[in-house]
Amino acid sequence: MEEFAEYILNEKDLISKIEIIYFLAPKLGINFDKSIIFKTEIARMFLKYSKAKLDNNLVLTACLLCNCKKIDNAQKMGKVQVYAMEGAQHLKKLGFDPRFCKICEGVNRYSGQTQREPESDVLELADQFGGMLIDRPERIGMMPDEALVLIEHRNLKDEYNRYLEIFRDFVEEVGKIQISGAVNTTVFARLQKLIREAKDVPEFVKQLAIGYSDTVDKKLETLTGKFENNENRPMFSSETEQKILKHVSEKVEK
């Protein structure tokens, strides 16, 4: 199946890409469920909002595959610490190049990568934020502001992520957008409702494709222009700059 990598990367349409992976997942030996699509939709919205200078197709493909060896109900820390590395090794067997595999491995920090790829930072934020919004057996999905606080002040407290500042803007601003329907609701609340009510991957994808994604994109168009051609906008807050400087100095000393 080494030709799979070229095949899936050459498919530019996200919905078609999802359908292909869903169909082939059992044969490829990879995990693929609603939570992965949920997180990928968050990454897609963030990329559209931020206009980050990244290959969106590559990022979204990595988002769909970076959790390919994650077991949904795994509670043992040992498994949590190795699933991204095991996934990267599996993706290499499927024909993906070393950089793509490194990007996917960077979805979490357990591998100890010292030089993180920019795309990995997007995966990390979408994975953590999306995971907190999804219902779990032990809790219901969090509110977006609750998840953001935990990411900033617990998960990434001693780390830096180059897109954290603009991701915070994304969550705060997009969280205010109302989507009209039988009952008016916010962007993230509607996405949470869709994944709760969808019985399987095909139904969830259908709900995203027939109305949700296009509706959200139209709303995002009113926000994305604020970052275009704004060269004076700082990439990091002063707090994050201090994290970066500390991280770099520690690596130099070692």
Backbone as a ProteinNet text record, in pm:
[ID]
protein_1_A
[PRIMARY]
MEEFAEYILNEKDLISKIEIIYFLAPKLGINFDKSIIFKTEIARMFLKYSKAKLDNNLVLTACLLCNCKKIDNAQKMGKVQVYAMEGAQHLKKLGFDPRFCKICEGVNRYSGQTQREPESDVLELADQFGGMLIDRPERIGMMPDEALVLIEHRNLKDEYNRYLEIFRDFVEEVGKIQISGAVNTTVFARLQKLIREAKDVPEFVKQLAIGYSDTVDKKLETLTGKFENNENRPMFSSETEQKILKHVSEKVEK
[TERTIARY]
81.1	0	85.2	209.4	296.3	244.4	163.8	110.9	-0.2	-46.6	-154.5	-116.5	6.9	50.9	32.9	82.5	70.9	-75.5	-150.8	-292.5	-371.9	-354.6	-435.6	-389.5	-260.7	-211.8	-253.8	-268.9	-310.6	-459.8	-535.8	-679.1	-693.7	-733.4	-738	-869.4	-977.4	-1106.5	-1113.3	-1139.4	-1133.6	-1238.2	-1360.8	-1465.6	-1431.3	-1381.9	-1341.2	-1225.7	-1134.8	-1019.7	-1068.1	-1163.3	-1218.6	-1285.5	-1363.2	-1434.4	-1336.6	-1228.4	-1127.6	-1062.5	-1021.5	-955.4	-1050.7	-1175.8	-1275.1	-1292.4	-1299.2	-1317.8	-1195.7	-1075.4	-952.9	-898.3	-949.5	-893.4	-876.7	-977.6	-960.1	-846.4	-832.4	-728	-589.8	-587.6	-459.8	-416.9	-505.6	-472.4	-461.9	-553.1	-546.9	-678.8	-669.3	-786.3	-844.7	-977	-1041	-1184.9	-1214.1	-1347.8	-1395.7	-1511.9	-1572.1	-1484.7	-1413.7	-1332.3	-1222.1	-1167.3	-1061.7	-1116.3	-1236	-1298	-1334.5	-1381	-1414.4	-1292.7	-1179.1	-1056.4	-1006.6	-1022.7	-979.6	-1062.9	-1192.3	-1277.5	-1234	-1192.8	-1141.1	-1013.2	-925	-800.9	-831.8	-928.7	-966.1	-1016.5	-1101.2	-1153.4	-1041.6	-950.1	-839.8	-749.6	-719.2	-635.1	-701.9	-831.5	-904.4	-905.5	-923.4	-927	-791	-686.9	-553.4	-477.7	-513.1	-438.1	-288.8	-261.9	-123.7	-59.1	67	137.3	186	89	115.9	41.6	83.9	14.5	-108	-224.3	-345	-375.5	-354.2	-380.8	-293	-166.9	-74.7	-116.1	-150.3	-188.5	-314	-414.2	-539.7	-524.9	-440	-411.9	-342.5	-247.4	-177.6	-274	-367.3	-465.2	-553.7	-585.9	-668.5	-593.3	-458.8	-381.3	-291.8	-271.4	-174.4	-215.9	-345.9	-393.8	-424.4	-357.6	-391.2	-366.3	-284.2	-258.4	-305.4	-390.8	-443.9	-564.8	-567.2	-681.1	-770.3	-895.7	-984.1	-998.2	-1006.3	-1029.6	-902.8	-786.7	-661.2	-641.2	-618.8	-598.9	-456.9	-384.6	-249.4	-155.6	-81.4	7.9	110.6	154.4	252.9	203.8	77.9	20.4	0.8	-40.1	-59	72.1	181.5	311.8	372.2	323.3	387.5	300.4	170.4	83.6	121.7	168.1	205.6	330.2	425.8	547.7	515.1	430.2	389.7	313.1	232.1	158.3	251	353.3	450.2	523.5	558.5	626.8	535.5	407.6	311.8	290.7	284.5	264.8	383.9	502	620.7	604.5	546.7	524	419.8	334.1	230.8	279.7	408	468.1	486.9	456.2	472.4	619.3	660.5	800.7	833.5	964.3	1005	948.1	939.1	887.9	739.7	661.4	519.8	504.2	583.5	576.9	617.9	717.7	761.1	651.5	582.5	470.4	364.9	329.7	227.6	273.2	398.9	452.1	446.1	452.4	450.7	313.7	211.2	78	80.1	172.2	196.1	345.8	385.8	525.7	603.4	545.3	610.7	734.6	747.2	865.1	989	968.5	1082.6	1148.2	1074.7	1131.1	1181.1	1303.5	1358.7	1332.4	1315.6	1285.5	1147.9	1046.7	910.6	876.8	803.8	756.8	638.3	623.8	510.8	375.8	363.8	237.4	200.5	302.5	276.6	208.3	240.7	179.1	29.7	-10.2	-152.4	-220.2	-156.2	-211.8	-229.8	-129.8	-133.5	-252.8	-273.9	-382.5	-519	-534.6	-662.5	-691.6	-587.9	-604.8	-644.6	-575	-605.1	-739.7	-760.8	-885.2	-1004.3	-992.9	-1102.2	-1131.8	-1025.4	-1044.2	-1120.3	-1098.5	-1168	-1314.8	-1346.3	-1484.8	-1573	-1510.2	-1584.8	-1626.1	-1747.4	-1794.2	-1707.2	-1679.5	-1607.6	-1693.7	-1663.4	-1743.3	-1744.1	-1634.3	-1623.1	-1668.7	-1700.3	-1741.2	-1807.7	-1882.2	-1936.9	-1833.2	-1851.8	-1757.5	-1751.5	-1632.3	-1612.7	-1662.7	-1679.3	-1705.3	-1572.7	-1577.3	-1453.4	-1361.7	-1417.7	-1332.4	-1265.7	-1333.5	-1273.9	-1156	-1175.9	-1069.5	-948.9	-973.8	-865.2	-782.2	-847	-775.6	-683.9	-733.3	-651.5	-532.4	-552.4	-442.1	-334.3	-375.2	-280.6	-209.4	-283.9	-229.4	-196.4	-223.3	-183.6	-102.7	-166.2	-100.3	24.6	16	128.6	189.8	169.7	219.4	369.6	443.4	589.9	643.9	556.2	596	558.1	601.6	550.7	505.4	402	342	326.5	383.9	391.6	255.6	151.5	19	-76.5	-26.6	-115.6	-189.4	-118.9	-181.7	-297.2	-272.7	-378.7	-487.1	-453.7	-555.6	-648.7	-593.1	-676.5	-772.5	-721.7	-808.4	-918.2	-879.2	-972.7	-1085.3	-1050.2	-1151.9	-1244.1	-1185.8	-1265.6	-1358.8	-1308.1	-1389.3	-1489.6	-1444.5	-1534.8	-1639.6	-1602.8	-1698.1	-1815.7	-1803.6	-1912.9	-2007.5	-1964.5	-2044.6	-2169.3	-2282.9	-2409.2	-2445.1	-2492.1	-2540.6	-2691.3	-2761.3	-2907.7	-2956.3	-3068.9	-3129.2	-3258.1	-3303.5	-3422.5	-3401.1	-3276.2	-3234.7	-3100.1	-3089.3	-2962.4	-2858.7	-2738.9	-2633.3	-2498.5	-2391.2	-2258.5	-2191.5	-2084	-2010.9	-1967.3	-1902.1	-1850.8	-1963.1	-2066.4	-2178.9	-2249.4	-2263.4	-2326.5	-2240.8	-2109.7	-2020.6	-2028.9	-2035.7	-2051.4	-2183.4	-2287.6	-2419.2	-2417.4	-2349.8	-2344.5	-2273.6	-2162	-2089.6	-2165.2	-2237.6	-2317.2	-2429.8	-2491.3	-2610.4	-2578.3	-2459.9	-2423.6	-2392	-2453.4	-2432.9	-2302.9	-2247.4	-2123.7	-2052.4	-1938.1	-1858.3	-1934.4	-1996.6	-2066.9	-2173.5	-2248.2	-2353.3	-2293	-2185.2	-2118.9	-2063.7	-1998.8	-1942.3	-2053.7	-2164.8	-2277.4	-2328.2	-2339.3	-2386.8	-2289.7	-2161	-2061.6	-2070.3	-2088.9	-2083.6	-2206.8	-2324.2	-2446.8	-2485.8	-2413.8	-2453	-2355.9	-2297.4	-2217.1	-2094	-2008.4	-1879.8	-1898.5	-1989.4	-2012.9	-2067.5	-2157.5	-2214.9	-2108.2	-2023.2	-1915.7	-1817.2	-1784.3	-1689.3	-1738.5	-1867	-1922.9	-1909.8	-1927	-1911.9	-1765.2	-1675.4	-1532.6	-1480.6	-1541.8	-1497.6	-1503.7	-1591	-1603.3	-1492.5	-1416	-1312.1	-1171	-1150.9	-1015.3	-935.4	-1002	-929.2	-844.1	-872.2	-801.6	-654	-612	-471.9	-394.9	-463.2	-396	-314	-192.1	-104.5	-78.1	-88.1	-61.8	73.1	179.4	313.7	355.5	286.5	324.2	260	168.1	103.2	202.6	228.3	324.6	274.5	366.4	327.9	300.8	378.1	366.6	335.9	273.7	257.9	391.4	406.9	531	552.9	443.5	454.6	511.2	461	508.8	652.3	689.3	826.8	923.3	883.3	967.8	983.5	876.9	884.4	983.2	976.4	1064.6	1210.5	1236.6	1373.9	1427.2	1343.2	1384.3	1413.7	1325.1	1341.2	1471.5	1496.6	1616.7	1742.9	1742.9	1861.6	1892.3	1788.6	1809.2	1870.5	1825.5	1880.7	2027.5	2059.5	2198.3	2289.2	2241.6	2322.9	2351.3	2254.1	2271.8	2371.2
-121	0	127	118.3	236.4	346.3	311.1	411.4	494.6	452.6	524.8	669.1	693.5	828.1	925.2	886.5	973.7	991.1	884.7	886.4	984.1	976.1	1058.2	1203.6	1226.8	1364.6	1433.3	1357.8	1414.8	1446.9	1390.1	1421.8	1551.5	1659	1790.7	1818.9	1753.6	1778	1706.7	1782.2	1725.1	1617.3	1639.4	1539.7	1409.6	1420.9	1300.9	1231.4	1309.8	1254.5	1173.4	1230.4	1162.1	1030.9	1034.8	914.4	804.7	842	743.9	678.5	760.9	707	618.1	661.2	581.5	443.8	440.6	313.7	222.7	282.4	202.5	175.7	245.4	235.6	91.5	4.9	-132.9	-206	-180.8	-247.9	-190.6	-63	3.3	-15.3	-68.2	-88.4	40.7	135.8	263.6	294.1	372.2	419.5	538.6	538.3	650.9	659.3	762.8	775.5	920.7	946.1	1079.2	1185.6	1148.3	1247.2	1303	1220.8	1265.5	1368.5	1343	1437.3	1567.1	1555.8	1672.5	1764.1	1705.4	1782.5	1840.8	1765.2	1813.2	1932.6	1931.2	2044.9	2169.8	2153	2266.1	2318.9	2227.9	2269.8	2342	2291.6	2355.5	2497.7	2514.9	2647.9	2741.3	2687.4	2770.3	2816.3	2727.4	2763.7	2871.3	2860.5	2960.5	3094.1	3089.9	3212.1	3280.7	3204.5	3261	3294.2	3225.7	3237.5	3209.6	3110.6	3069.9	3025.5	3059.9	3028.7	2884	2795.1	2652.1	2587.1	2465.3	2386	2324.4	2383.4	2337.4	2190.9	2146.2	2007.4	1912.9	1948.8	1866.2	1864.7	1982.4	1991.1	1908.1	1920.9	1850.2	1698.9	1659.7	1516.1	1461.7	1537.8	1496.8	1491	1584.6	1586.4	1461.6	1416.2	1296.4	1168.5	1172.9	1050.3	1046.1	1159.4	1162.4	1076.6	1049	964.6	822.3	779.8	651.1	531	546.9	436.1	466.7	568.2	603.1	516	461.5	382.6	474.1	487.5	588.4	576.6	454.8	438.8	404.2	429.8	397.2	487.7	428.9	504.6	492.4	392.9	372.5	477.1	544.5	651.6	601.4	478.5	424.8	428.1	392.8	392.8	535.1	624.5	764.4	824.8	782.9	840.4	788	676.1	616.9	612.7	641.8	621.5	710.5	832.8	921.8	870.2	819.6	762.9	636.7	552.6	431.5	466	570.2	614.8	663.8	740	790.8	676.1	575	459.1	385.6	376.6	309.6	389.4	521.3	606.3	597.2	577.5	559.4	434.6	329.3	205.9	225.2	325.5	352.3	446.1	482.8	559.4	707.6	755.9	898.5	930.6	1050.1	1087.1	1121.8	1128.2	1151.8	1279.4	1386.5	1511.5	1500	1437.6	1418.3	1336.4	1231	1146.7	1224.8	1311.7	1394.7	1491.2	1548.6	1638.9	1566.2	1445.7	1368.6	1329	1292.5	1255.7	1373.8	1494.9	1614	1654.3	1571.2	1603	1613.4	1541.5	1562.6	1571.6	1595	1627	1511.2	1393.4	1281.5	1230.1	1256.4	1206.9	1290.8	1407.8	1492.6	1562.3	1588.5	1659.9	1798	1832	1963.1	2066.1	2020.4	2110.2	2071.8	2138.9	2106.5	2172	2099	2152.4	2245.8	2353.1	2445.4	2374.2	2278.6	2206.9	2128.4	2080.9	2005.6	2091.8	2221	2310.7	2327.1	2325.5	2331	2201.6	2087.9	1958.9	1952.4	2000	1995.6	2073	2193.5	2277.5	2218.5	2173.6	2115.2	1987.4	1908.2	1781.3	1805.2	1895.4	1921	1990.5	2095	2170.3	2083.4	2015.7	1930.4	1818.7	1758.5	1649.8	1692.8	1816.1	1865.5	1897.7	1932.4	1966	1842.6	1727.8	1604.7	1539.3	1484.4	1411.1	1287.9	1261.2	1140.8	1062.8	934.7	857.3	919.7	985.3	1041.2	1186.5	1251	1392.2	1430.9	1541.7	1595.7	1688	1720.2	1808.6	1945.3	2000.5	2129.8	2243.3	2359.2	2481.7	2527.5	2596	2640.3	2722.8	2813.7	2896.3	2815.3	2711.7	2624.3	2547.6	2494.1	2418.5	2506.9	2628.9	2721.7	2754.7	2774.2	2803	2686.9	2564	2446.7	2431.9	2460	2451.8	2553.8	2677.1	2785.4	2771.1	2736.1	2743.5	2608.2	2499	2366.8	2291.6	2255.1	2170.5	2234.1	2362.5	2430.8	2537.6	2523.9	2624.5	2643.2	2535.3	2542.3	2516.6	2523.2	2501	2623.3	2625.6	2729.8	2667.7	2726.1	2685	2812	2812.4	2936.6	2991.5	2908.5	2955.6	2972.5	2962.1	2967.9	3101.1	3210.9	3342.2	3361.4	3330	3348.4	3242	3125.7	3024.8	3074.1	3143.7	3202.2	3304.3	3388.2	3483.6	3410.3	3303	3221.7	3167.9	3109.5	3051.9	3160.6	3271.2	3378.3	3442.7	3469	3537.9	3445.4	3327.8	3234	3184.2	3178.5	3136	3229.7	3350.2	3447.8	3440.1	3374.2	3369.3	3284.1	3337.7	3266.2	3202.3	3078.6	3008.8	2995.7	3042.8	3037.7	2897.3	2862.2	2731.8	2723	2601.1	2583.3	2652.2	2641.3	2711.9	2776.6	2905.8	2974.3	2926.3	2902.6	2853.4	2899.9	2872.1	2915	2808.4	2847.6	2757.7	2630.3	2644.1	2526.5	2443.8	2510.3	2437.3	2353.4	2408.6	2331.5	2211.2	2230.5	2119.5	2010.5	2049.2	1951.9	1876	1946.8	1883.9	1783.1	1818.8	1728.8	1597.5	1606	1482.3	1397.9	1462	1387	1309.2	1373.3	1312.6	1216.4	1229.1	1140.2	1000.4	900.1	763.8	702.7	757.5	702.7	807.7	771.2	864.4	915.3	827.8	877.9	982.3	960.1	1055.6	1189	1183.7	1306.2	1384.3	1315.6	1380.3	1443.2	1373.7	1425.8	1556.9	1561.4	1682.8	1798.7	1769.5	1874.1	1924.8	1831.6	1866.4	1939.6	1907	1962.6	2098.3	2147.2	2277.6	2344.5	2266.7	2326.6	2399.8	2331	2388.9	2512.1	2505.6	2620.7	2739.9	2712.6	2819.9	2887.8	2806.9	2861.7	2941.7	2891.2	2961	3100.6	3113.4	3245.2	3339.9	3286.1	3367.8	3406.7	3313.2	3339.4	3446.2	3456	3555.6	3696.8	3718.8	3851.9	3880	3774.7	3790.4	3780.9	3703.5	3669.9	3788.5	3890.7	4002.3	4080.1	4069.3	4151.6	4117.4	3998	3957.7	3971.6	4002	4012.8	4141.3	4127.2	4242.8	4324.5	4258.7	4327.8	4281.7	4337	4291.2	4333.3	4431.3	4480.2	4401.1	4309.9	4231.9	4130.7	4135.4	4041.6	3898.5	3805.8	3665	3612.5	3661.4	3610.8	3722.5	3687.2	3781.4	3786.9	3884.5	3895.7	3772.3	3714.6	3594.2	3477.9	3460.4	3351	3374.5	3499.5	3530.7	3487.8	3506.6	3465.1	3313.4	3240.9	3095.2	3051.6	3118.4	3084.5	3107.9	3224.4	3258.5	3160.3	3124.2	3028.6	2893.6	2848.4	2718.4	2714.5	2818.3	2824.3	2826.4	2906.2	2916.3	2783.2	2709.7	2578.9	2480.8	2484.2	2394.4	2428.2	2557.2	2598.6	2553.1	2565.1	2525.2	2375.8	2298.7	2152.8	2113
0	0	0	-42.5	-41.4	-134	-232.3	-324.1	-260.1	-141.5	-74.1	-45.3	-3.9	31.6	-84.6	-200.4	-317.5	-356.7	-347.3	-385.2	-298.5	-166.5	-76.6	-76	-94.6	-99.9	-229.6	-335.2	-463.3	-467.2	-374.4	-365.6	-285.8	-351.2	-287.7	-215.2	-255.3	-191.7	-56.8	48.9	183.6	206.4	160.8	181.4	109.3	-12.4	-87	-17	35.9	108.2	230.1	303.1	420.5	380	273.9	228.7	187.6	122.4	80.8	202.6	298	416.9	495.6	508.2	581.9	518.2	386.2	315	329.4	324.9	326.8	467.7	568.1	703.7	753.4	740.3	788.4	718.1	588	510.9	541.2	580.4	609.6	754.3	836.8	977.3	1055.6	1026.1	1095.1	1165.3	1271.9	1343.8	1268.9	1249.2	1181.9	1230.2	1308.7	1364.2	1358.7	1418.3	1413.1	1478.6	1584.5	1655.4	1566.4	1478.8	1387.4	1289.7	1238.7	1145.1	1216.8	1339.1	1421.5	1437.7	1471.9	1491.2	1358.9	1251.2	1120.2	1075.4	1105.7	1071.6	1148.6	1273.3	1351.3	1287.3	1246.6	1179.7	1049.4	974.6	847.9	870.1	970.3	1001.1	1046.5	1127.3	1176.7	1062.8	970.3	856.5	771.6	754.3	676.3	749.8	879.7	960.8	965.9	991.6	1015.9	888.3	779	654.1	677.1	760.3	785.8	655.2	637.5	512.7	514.7	506.2	507.8	391.8	357.1	256.9	325.3	301.6	370.6	344	220.4	186.1	268.7	284.2	362.4	508.9	563.9	705.1	732.6	648.2	672.1	651.9	557.5	540.9	665.2	717	839.6	957	963	1071.6	1067.3	947.8	932.5	969.9	962.6	979.9	1103.1	1169.4	1280	1398.7	1412.3	1522.5	1476.1	1369.5	1307.8	1398	1500.4	1592.9	1734.6	1745.9	1877.4	1908.8	2029.1	2074.8	2156.6	2118	2176	2326.9	2378.2	2521.4	2598.7	2537.2	2605.7	2726.7	2841.4	2963.7	3016.8	2967.6	3016.7	2958.8	3045.3	3002.4	2901.6	2916.8	2824.5	2681.8	2660.3	2525.6	2476	2564.1	2527.8	2478.7	2538.4	2506.9	2377.5	2327.3	2208.7	2083.8	2095.6	1979.3	1860.6	1887.5	1776.6	1705.9	1782.7	1723.6	1645.3	1701.6	1630.8	1503.5	1510.9	1393.6	1283.6	1322.6	1224.5	1155.6	1231.9	1174.9	1076.6	1111.5	1023.2	894.9	907.9	789.8	694.8	750.6	666.6	579.9	637.2	562.6	452.8	471.4	372	261.9	269	160.6	184.8	305.6	333.5	360.1	318.3	332.7	477.8	511.9	650.9	711.1	632.6	688.8	724.7	639.7	669.6	798.3	809.8	929.6	1053.7	1038.9	1151.2	1192.7	1094.9	1123.5	1205.6	1163.5	1233.8	1374.5	1387.7	1518.8	1614.9	1561.5	1644.2	1694.9	1671.7	1723.4	1875.9	1939.4	2082.7	2107.1	2229.6	2258.4	2319.7	2324.3	2392.3	2320.2	2191.3	2119.6	2148.2	2209.5	2245.9	2130.3	2023.2	1908.7	1952.5	1912.3	1947.3	1838.3	1715.7	1603.6	1548.2	1596.7	1555.1	1421.5	1339.9	1213.4	1239.4	1161.5	1180.9	1174.4	1082.2	1066.9	1193	1264.9	1387.7	1492.3	1493.6	1591.2	1564.5	1437.9	1405.2	1449.9	1421.2	1461.4	1612.5	1685.1	1830.8	1885.2	1833.7	1883	1847.5	1723.8	1682.3	1760.2	1785.5	1856.4	2001.5	2068.3	2209	2226.5	2149.4	2160.7	2121.8	2009.2	1964.7	2062.4	2117.6	2213.1	2336.8	2380.3	2499.5	2472.2	2348	2314.1	2295.1	2272	2246.4	2377.8	2381.4	2499	2522.4	2648.8	2689	2788.2	2809.3	2905.1	3044.4	3081.3	3216.4	3226.6	3112.2	3115.5	2984.4	2988.7	2864.9	2803.3	2677.7	2610.1	2676.1	2682.9	2747.7	2659.5	2721.7	2647.9	2586.8	2470.6	2405.6	2495.3	2574.5	2659.6	2768.9	2818.5	2919.2	2859.7	2739.1	2672.5	2645.1	2603.4	2571.4	2694.5	2807.5	2932.5	2969.1	2955.5	2990.2	2895.8	2768.8	2673.1	2707.8	2733.1	2759.4	2893.3	2995.6	3131.1	3194.2	3122.7	3172.8	3068.3	2957.5	2858.1	2796.9	2762.8	2698	2787.6	2914.2	3008.9	2997.4	2985.7	2980.1	2840.2	2741.3	2603.1	2520.2	2396.2	2307.7	2177.3	2126.1	1999.9	1917.3	1800	1721.7	1679.3	1686.1	1646	1763.6	1885.6	2001.6	2011.7	1987.6	2003	1904.6	1779.3	1680.2	1696.1	1750.8	1779.2	1889	1986	2090.6	2029.8	1938.5	1869	1793.3	1726.3	1648.3	1735.8	1847.8	1936.4	1990.9	2031.9	2091.2	1989.4	1868.7	1769.2	1700.5	1663.1	1596.9	1696.1	1823.2	1925.4	1941.2	1889.1	1897.7	1778.1	1672.9	1550.1	1571.6	1533.1	1544.4	1410.6	1415.1	1296	1308.8	1207.6	1210.4	1178.7	1236.3	1212.4	1290.2	1315.5	1398.2	1532.7	1579.8	1701	1670.9	1691.3	1668.7	1768.9	1719	1806.9	1753.9	1827.3	1784.9	1699	1633.8	1544.3	1615.5	1731	1800.7	1862.9	1913.1	1971.3	1865.5	1744.1	1636.4	1598.2	1593.7	1560.2	1666.6	1793.4	1901.5	1887.7	1851.2	1834.8	1719.8	1611.9	1496.1	1529.8	1601.6	1631.7	1734.4	1824.5	1922	1854.7	1756.1	1694.2	1580.5	1520.7	1409.8	1462.1	1403.3	1452.4	1403.3	1293	1239.4	1154.2	1100.1	1020	898.1	815.6	696.5	729.1	836.2	871.8	916.5	992.5	1037.9	919.1	827	707.9	624.5	611.9	534.5	594.3	725.3	791.8	773.6	774.1	750.2	606.5	514	371.5	322.2	375.6	317.3	373.5	470.8	521.9	616.1	704.2	810.6	757.8	685.1	643.4	555.6	460.1	371.7	449.7	542.7	624.9	708.9	770.4	854	769.1	651	563.5	527.4	501.3	468.8	586.6	706.3	826.9	848.1	818.7	838.7	743.2	627.6	530.4	587.3	683.3	742.6	843.7	880.4	982.3	927.4	820.5	777.9	726.8	674.6	616.5	714.6	842.6	941.5	952.5	905.5	918.1	788	678.2	550	542.4	490	467.7	594.4	708.4	835.2	887.8	831	866.2	1005.6	1062.2	1194.6	1307.9	1273.4	1377.4	1434.1	1565.5	1623.7	1618.1	1590.8	1587	1727.8	1825.2	1960.9	2059.1	2168.6	2278.1	2352.5	2441.5	2517.9	2605.1	2655.9	2738.8	2659.2	2537	2453.2	2408.6	2383.6	2346.7	2456.5	2581.1	2693.4	2696.8	2664.4	2658.5	2551.1	2436.2	2325.2	2363.5	2419.9	2458.2	2562.2	2657.6	2760.9	2699.6	2608.7	2543.7	2463.2	2385.2	2302.8	2386.5	2493.1	2578.1	2645.2	2683.9	2748.6	2649.7	2524.2	2422.7	2393.7	2392.9	2366.7	2478.4	2603.3	2718.7	2718.3	2668.7	2664.6	2555.1
[MASK]
++++++++++++++++++++++++++++++++++++++++++++++++++++++++++++++++++++++++++++++++++++++++++++++++++++++++++++++++++++++++++++++++++++++++++++++++++++++++++++++++++++++++++++++++++++++++++++++++++++++++++++++++++++++++++++++++++++++++++++++++++++++++++++++

